Coordinates of C-alpha atoms and ligand atoms in Angstrom, one line a residue:
X821 CA -14.7 9.0 -10.7
X822 CA -17.6 10.2 -9.1
X823 CA -20.1 8.6 -12.5
X824 CA -18.8 5.8 -11.1
X825 CA -20.6 5.2 -8.0
X826 CA -23.4 6.9 -8.6
X827 CA -27.2 5.1 -7.8
X828 CA -29.1 5.2 -11.3
X829 CA -32.6 4.5 -10.9
X830 CA -32.8 2.4 -14.1
X831 CA -30.9 0.1 -12.9
X832 CA -33.0 -0.9 -10.1
X833 CA -35.6 -0.2 -12.5
X834 CA -35.0 -1.2 -15.8
X835 CA -38.0 -0.1 -17.5
X836 CA -37.0 2.7 -16.9
X837 CA -33.4 2.8 -18.1
X838 CA -34.0 4.0 -21.5
X839 CA -35.7 7.9 -19.9
X840 CA -32.6 8.6 -18.1
X841 CA -34.5 10.1 -16.0
X842 CA -30.9 12.4 -13.5
X843 CA -29.4 12.3 -16.5
X844 CA -26.3 10.1 -15.5
X845 CA -26.5 8.3 -18.9
X846 CA -25.5 11.4 -21.1
X847 CA -23.3 12.1 -18.4
X848 CA -21.3 8.9 -18.3
X849 CA -21.2 8.8 -22.5
X850 CA -19.6 12.6 -22.7
X851 CA -17.0 11.4 -20.0
X852 CA -16.8 7.7 -22.3
X853 CA -16.1 10.2 -25.5
X854 CA -13.1 12.3 -23.6
X855 CA -11.3 9.8 -22.1
X856 CA -12.0 7.4 -25.3
X857 CA -10.4 10.3 -27.4
X858 CA -7.3 10.4 -25.0
X859 CA -6.7 7.0 -24.9
X860 CA -6.9 6.6 -29.0
X861 CA -4.0 9.8 -28.5
X862 CA -2.1 8.0 -26.4
X863 CA -2.3 4.8 -28.2
X864 CA -1.7 6.9 -32.1
X865 CA 1.7 8.3 -29.8
X866 CA 3.3 5.3 -29.6
X867 CA 2.4 3.4 -32.8
X868 CA 3.7 6.4 -34.3
X869 CA 7.0 5.9 -32.2
X870 CA 7.0 1.8 -32.8
X871 CA 7.2 2.9 -37.1
X872 CA 9.4 5.7 -36.3
X873 CA 12.1 3.3 -34.8
X874 CA 11.3 0.3 -37.2
X875 CA 7.9 -1.1 -36.3
X876 CA 7.3 -4.3 -34.8
X877 CA 9.1 -4.4 -31.9
X878 CA 8.7 -0.7 -30.3
X879 CA 11.8 -0.1 -30.6
X880 CA 14.7 -2.7 -29.8
X881 CA 17.1 -0.2 -27.8
X882 CA 14.5 2.4 -26.0
X883 CA 12.9 1.8 -22.9
X884 CA 9.6 0.4 -23.2
X885 CA 6.3 0.5 -21.2
X886 CA 3.2 -1.0 -20.9
X887 CA 1.6 0.5 -23.3
X888 CA 4.3 -0.5 -25.5
X889 CA 3.9 -4.0 -24.4
X890 CA 1.0 -4.7 -25.1
X891 CA 0.6 -3.0 -28.2
X892 CA 3.1 -5.7 -29.0
X893 CA 0.4 -8.6 -27.9
X894 CA -2.3 -7.0 -29.8
X895 CA 0.3 -7.8 -33.3
X896 CA 1.0 -11.1 -32.0
X897 CA -1.9 -13.8 -33.8
X898 CA -0.9 -16.6 -31.5
X899 CA -2.2 -15.0 -28.6
X900 CA -5.0 -17.3 -27.1
X901 CA -7.5 -14.0 -26.1
X902 CA -7.2 -11.7 -28.5
X903 CA -5.7 -8.3 -27.3
X904 CA -7.3 -5.9 -29.9
X905 CA -6.9 -2.3 -29.5
X906 CA -9.9 -1.6 -27.6
X907 CA -8.7 -4.3 -25.0
X908 CA -5.2 -2.2 -24.9
X909 CA -7.1 1.1 -23.9
X910 CA -9.8 -1.5 -21.7
X911 CA -6.8 -2.1 -19.6
X912 CA -4.7 1.1 -19.6
X913 CA -7.8 2.6 -18.0
X914 CA -8.3 0.0 -15.5
X915 CA -4.6 0.3 -14.3
X916 CA -5.0 4.3 -14.7
X917 CA -8.3 4.1 -12.6
X918 CA -7.4 1.4 -10.4
X919 CA -3.9 2.6 -9.4
X920 CA -3.6 5.9 -8.3
X921 CA -6.9 7.6 -7.2
X922 CA -7.6 3.9 -5.0
X923 CA -3.7 4.7 -2.8
X924 CA -4.3 8.3 -2.2
X925 CA -7.4 8.1 -1.0
X926 CA -6.2 5.7 1.2
X927 CA -2.9 7.3 2.6
X928 CA -5.4 10.9 3.3
X929 CA -7.8 9.2 5.2
X930 CA -5.0 7.7 7.2
X931 CA -3.4 11.1 7.9
X932 CA -6.6 12.4 8.5
X933 CA -7.1 9.3 11.4
X934 CA -4.3 10.1 12.8
X935 CA -4.6 13.4 13.0
X936 CA -7.5 12.9 15.3
X937 CA -5.4 10.5 16.7
X938 CA -2.4 12.3 18.2
X939 CA -1.1 9.3 20.5
X940 CA -0.8 7.0 17.3
X941 CA 1.2 9.7 15.4
X942 CA 4.1 9.3 18.2
X943 CA 3.6 5.8 18.6
X944 CA 4.6 5.2 14.4
X945 CA 7.1 7.6 14.8
X946 CA 8.4 5.7 17.7
X947 CA 8.2 2.4 15.6
X948 CA 10.3 4.2 12.5
X949 CA 12.9 6.0 14.4
X950 CA 13.4 2.2 16.1
X951 CA 13.4 0.1 13.1
X952 CA 14.5 2.5 10.6
X953 CA 16.3 5.7 12.2
X954 CA 16.4 9.0 11.1
X955 CA 19.7 9.0 8.9
X956 CA 17.7 8.0 6.1
X957 CA 13.9 7.2 4.2
X958 CA 11.8 3.8 5.1
X959 CA 12.6 1.4 2.1
X960 CA 9.8 -1.0 0.5
X961 CA 12.2 -4.1 2.6
X962 CA 11.3 -2.1 6.2
X963 CA 7.3 -3.0 5.7
X964 CA 8.0 -6.4 7.5
X965 CA 9.7 -4.9 10.6
X966 CA 6.9 -2.4 10.9
X967 CA 3.9 -4.3 12.7
X968 CA 2.3 -1.0 13.8
X969 CA 2.7 0.9 10.9
X970 CA 0.7 -2.2 8.7
X971 CA -2.0 -2.2 12.0
X972 CA -2.7 1.7 10.9
X973 CA -3.2 0.7 6.8
X974 CA -5.1 -2.4 8.1
X975 CA -7.7 0.6 10.4
X976 CA -7.5 2.8 8.3
X977 CA -8.8 0.1 5.4
X978 CA -11.6 -1.2 7.7
X979 CA -12.8 2.3 8.1
X980 CA -12.8 3.8 4.8
X981 CA -12.1 0.8 2.2
X982 CA -11.7 2.3 -1.0
X983 CA -14.7 0.4 -3.0
X984 CA -17.4 0.5 -0.1
X985 CA -19.3 -2.0 -2.4
X986 CA -16.9 -3.7 -4.1
X987 CA -17.5 -4.3 -7.6
X988 CA -21.2 -6.0 -8.3
X989 CA -21.5 -9.8 -9.0
X990 CA -24.4 -11.7 -10.5
X991 CA -26.0 -14.9 -8.8
X992 CA -25.1 -17.3 -11.7
X993 CA -27.3 -19.9 -10.7
X994 CA -29.7 -20.2 -7.6
X995 CA -28.4 -20.0 -4.0
X996 CA -29.1 -20.6 -0.6
X997 CA -26.6 -18.0 1.5
X998 CA -27.1 -18.3 5.3
X999 CA -31.0 -19.0 5.0
X1000 CA -31.6 -16.3 2.2
X1001 CA -33.0 -17.6 -1.5
X1002 CA -30.4 -15.5 -3.8
X1003 CA -32.4 -16.3 -7.2
X1004 CA -30.3 -16.7 -10.3
X1005 CA -29.3 -13.9 -12.7
X1006 CA -29.8 -11.0 -9.0
X1007 CA -26.7 -8.6 -8.8
X1008 CA -25.4 -8.7 -5.5
X1009 CA -23.4 -6.4 -3.4
X1010 CA -21.0 -6.7 -0.7
X1011 CA -20.5 -4.3 1.8
X1012 CA -17.4 -4.6 3.0
X1013 CA -18.2 -1.0 4.3
X1014 CA -21.0 -1.5 6.7
X1015 CA -18.8 -5.3 7.3
X1016 CA -15.7 -3.5 8.8
X1017 CA -18.1 -1.3 11.1
X1018 CA -19.6 -4.4 12.3
X1019 CA -20.2 -4.7 16.2
X1020 CA -20.4 -8.6 16.5
X1021 CA -17.3 -9.1 14.6
X1022 CA -14.9 -5.9 15.8
X1023 CA -14.8 -4.6 19.8
X1024 CA -15.9 -0.8 19.3
X1025 CA -15.9 -0.7 15.5
X1026 CA -16.6 2.8 15.3
X1027 CA -13.1 3.6 16.8
X1028 CA -9.9 4.0 15.3
X1029 CA -7.3 1.7 17.4
X1030 CA -4.6 0.0 15.5
X1031 CA -3.8 -2.1 18.2
X1032 CA -6.9 -4.7 17.7
X1033 CA -4.3 -5.9 14.8
X1034 CA -1.4 -6.2 16.5
X1035 CA -0.6 -10.1 17.3
X1036 CA -3.7 -11.0 15.0
X1037 CA -3.8 -13.3 11.8
X1038 CA -6.3 -11.0 10.2
X1039 CA -4.6 -9.8 6.7
X1040 CA -5.9 -7.9 3.6
X1041 CA -6.1 -10.9 1.0
X1042 CA -9.2 -12.3 0.4
X1043 CA -9.4 -14.9 3.0
X1044 CA -10.6 -13.2 5.8
X1045 CA -13.8 -12.1 5.3
X1046 CA -14.1 -9.9 8.2
X1047 CA -11.7 -7.1 6.5
X1048 CA -12.3 -7.3 2.6
X1049 CA -10.8 -4.2 1.1
X1050 CA -9.1 -6.1 -1.7
X1051 CA -12.5 -8.4 -2.3
X1052 CA -12.3 -11.6 -3.1
X1053 CA -12.3 -14.6 -5.2
X1054 CA -11.5 -14.4 -8.8
X1055 CA -12.7 -10.6 -9.0
X1056 CA -9.7 -9.6 -6.3
X1057 CA -8.5 -7.0 -6.9
X1058 CA -5.2 -8.2 -9.6
X1059 CA -3.0 -5.0 -8.4
X1060 CA -2.9 -5.4 -4.2
X1061 CA 0.4 -6.3 -4.5
X1062 CA 1.4 -3.4 -5.9
X1063 CA -0.9 -1.5 -4.3
X1064 CA -0.7 -3.0 -0.1
X1065 CA 3.2 -2.0 -1.0
X1066 CA 2.5 2.0 -2.6
X1067 CA 0.6 2.2 0.8
X1068 CA 2.2 1.0 3.4
X1069 CA 5.7 2.4 2.1
X1070 CA 4.1 5.6 0.8
X1071 CA 1.7 6.5 4.0
X1072 CA 5.6 5.4 6.3
X1073 CA 7.8 7.6 4.4
X1074 CA 5.0 10.7 5.1
X1075 CA 4.7 9.6 8.7
X1076 CA 9.3 9.2 9.2
X1077 CA 10.0 12.2 7.3
X1078 CA 7.3 14.5 8.7
X1079 CA 5.7 15.8 12.2
X1080 CA 1.9 16.4 10.5
X1081 CA -1.0 19.0 12.7
X1082 CA -3.8 20.4 11.6
X1083 CA -3.8 24.4 10.3
X1084 CA -3.2 26.3 13.8
X1085 CA -6.1 26.7 15.3
X1086 CA -8.0 24.3 14.6
X1087 CA -8.8 21.6 16.9
X1088 CA -9.3 18.2 16.6
X1089 CA -12.5 17.8 17.0
X1090 CA -13.1 20.2 14.0
X1091 CA -11.2 17.8 11.6
X1092 CA -14.9 17.0 9.0
X1093 CA -14.3 13.0 8.3
X1094 CA -17.5 13.0 6.2
X1095 CA -16.9 10.8 3.2
X1096 CA -18.0 10.9 -0.1
X1097 CA -20.2 7.2 -0.9
X1098 CA -20.2 5.5 -4.6
X1099 CA -17.4 3.4 -5.8
X1100 CA -15.3 4.8 -4.1
X1101 CA -14.9 6.8 -0.9
X1102 CA -12.8 9.4 -0.8
X1103 CA -12.4 12.3 1.8
X1104 CA -15.9 15.2 1.0
X1105 CA -13.6 17.6 1.7
X1106 CA -9.9 17.3 0.9
X1107 CA -7.2 17.5 3.8
X1108 CA -5.7 20.5 4.9
X1109 CA -2.3 19.3 7.2
X1110 CA 0.7 21.2 8.0
X1111 CA 3.8 18.9 7.5
X1112 CA 7.3 19.5 8.9
X1113 CA 11.2 17.9 8.2
X1114 CA 11.4 15.4 10.8
X1115 CA 14.7 13.8 9.4
X1116 CA 18.0 15.6 8.7
X1117 CA 17.5 18.1 6.2
X1118 CA 19.6 16.4 3.6
X1119 CA 17.8 13.9 2.9
X1120 CA 14.4 16.3 1.6
X1121 CA 17.2 17.5 -1.0
X1122 CA 18.2 13.5 -2.4
X1123 CA 13.9 12.5 -2.9
X1124 CA 12.4 9.7 -1.4
Ligands
HEM1225 C1 -4.8 0.7 -2.9 C2 -5.1 0.1 -3.1 C3 -6.3 -0.8 -4.2 C4 -7.7 -0.8 -3.6 C5 -8.1 -1.2 -1.7 C6 -7.9 -2.1 -4.4 C7 -8.7 -2.4 -4.0 C8 -10.0 -2.9 -5.0 C9 -11.1 -3.8 -5.3 C10 -11.6 -4.0 -3.7 C11 -11.6 -4.4 -6.2 C12 -12.9 -4.8 -6.7 C13 -12.5 -6.6 -6.2 C14 -14.1 -7.3 -6.0 O1 -14.6 -6.6 -6.0 O2 -13.1 -8.6 -5.2 C15 -10.5 -3.3 -7.5 C16 -10.7 -4.4 -8.1 C17 -9.3 -4.1 -9.6 N1 -8.3 -2.9 -9.4 FE1 -8.2 -2.4 -7.9 N2 -7.2 -1.9 -5.7 C18 -5.8 -1.2 -5.4 C19 -5.4 -1.0 -6.2 C20 -5.3 -1.4 -7.4 C21 -4.1 -1.4 -8.4 C22 -2.5 -0.8 -7.9 C23 -4.2 -1.9 -9.6 C24 -3.1 -2.1 -10.6 C25 -2.5 -1.3 -11.2 C26 -5.7 -2.0 -9.4 C27 -6.7 -2.7 -10.5 C28 -7.6 -3.0 -10.4 C29 -8.7 -3.5 -11.2 C30 -7.8 -4.2 -12.8 C31 -9.8 -4.5 -10.7 C32 -10.7 -4.9 -11.9 C33 -10.8 -6.4 -11.5 C34 -11.8 -7.4 -11.6 O3 -12.6 -7.0 -12.1 O4 -11.7 -8.4 -12.5 N3 -6.3 -1.5 -8.2 N4 -10.2 -3.2 -6.2

């Protein structure tokens, strides 16, 4: 993940690329080799299982997982866009890389911001107690009734977008944009991190203040260009519907189920909020916090 976001001199000065001055390309090739080895093993295991079960269909009775379905598609000669083994691996890697770190990083930032702003914790807990009650966990269909929790999620994504520069674009033709000439072939980065902190767009942009979204029609679906944590357009995050729900439901449950505190003796001003800036922006120092149960103890025995 770190190597994904590094600034390689060869990207900016292509004729220096072959020298690999920072050694990033060598390290990327080594990591790619290890990941490929892992994915090959996963595909081999699935192939073996499919053959053992009579081949072809991934076994009629046993439950299929995503890799089984992709391998079935790879066997289909009539597919308009061919799915071969290489694509099955790429797809699987996309799901692992895109679908895990992004939600975890966002939830960790949300809890960090709330530890700095205990009043927001209290307000969130009030909403959860009123809407969900203290005798159960939060479910997906509670989410539309939790505007304050949703505002916390948006505010977290405004200040800590998972992909601060989205993924690079390339201008397919010469274009004039807001008075700038962008020549065909130019690599373009959209800096959503800066947009999220732009004082021309946001009041008190450096402040964590979820109330700014209450009653406002600003969403994260790629239509409101001031808030683009999932990107926009044809290359917008395809995992958006899943990603946003995972963040909302897990954060809501973490706030509903636990009272959060900093380790004893630590003041909130001392909580370091530095980020590692790359393709994604995790915390520089992992969050350490203490969680106290808020709900009846029997609920913790059955899981969420
Ligand atoms: C927490 C949630 C997530 C956030 C904040 C997030 C954010 C993003 C962003 C900003 C992009 C680039 C979009 C652009 O440049 O316009 C992206 C691309 C992508 N995301 Fe996500 N994502 C999340 C969850 C997921 C999940 C759950 C999956 C899959 C299960 C996923 C799969 C992908 C893939 C495959 C791409 C590349 C799309 C392409 O290049 O065409 N993401 N994501």
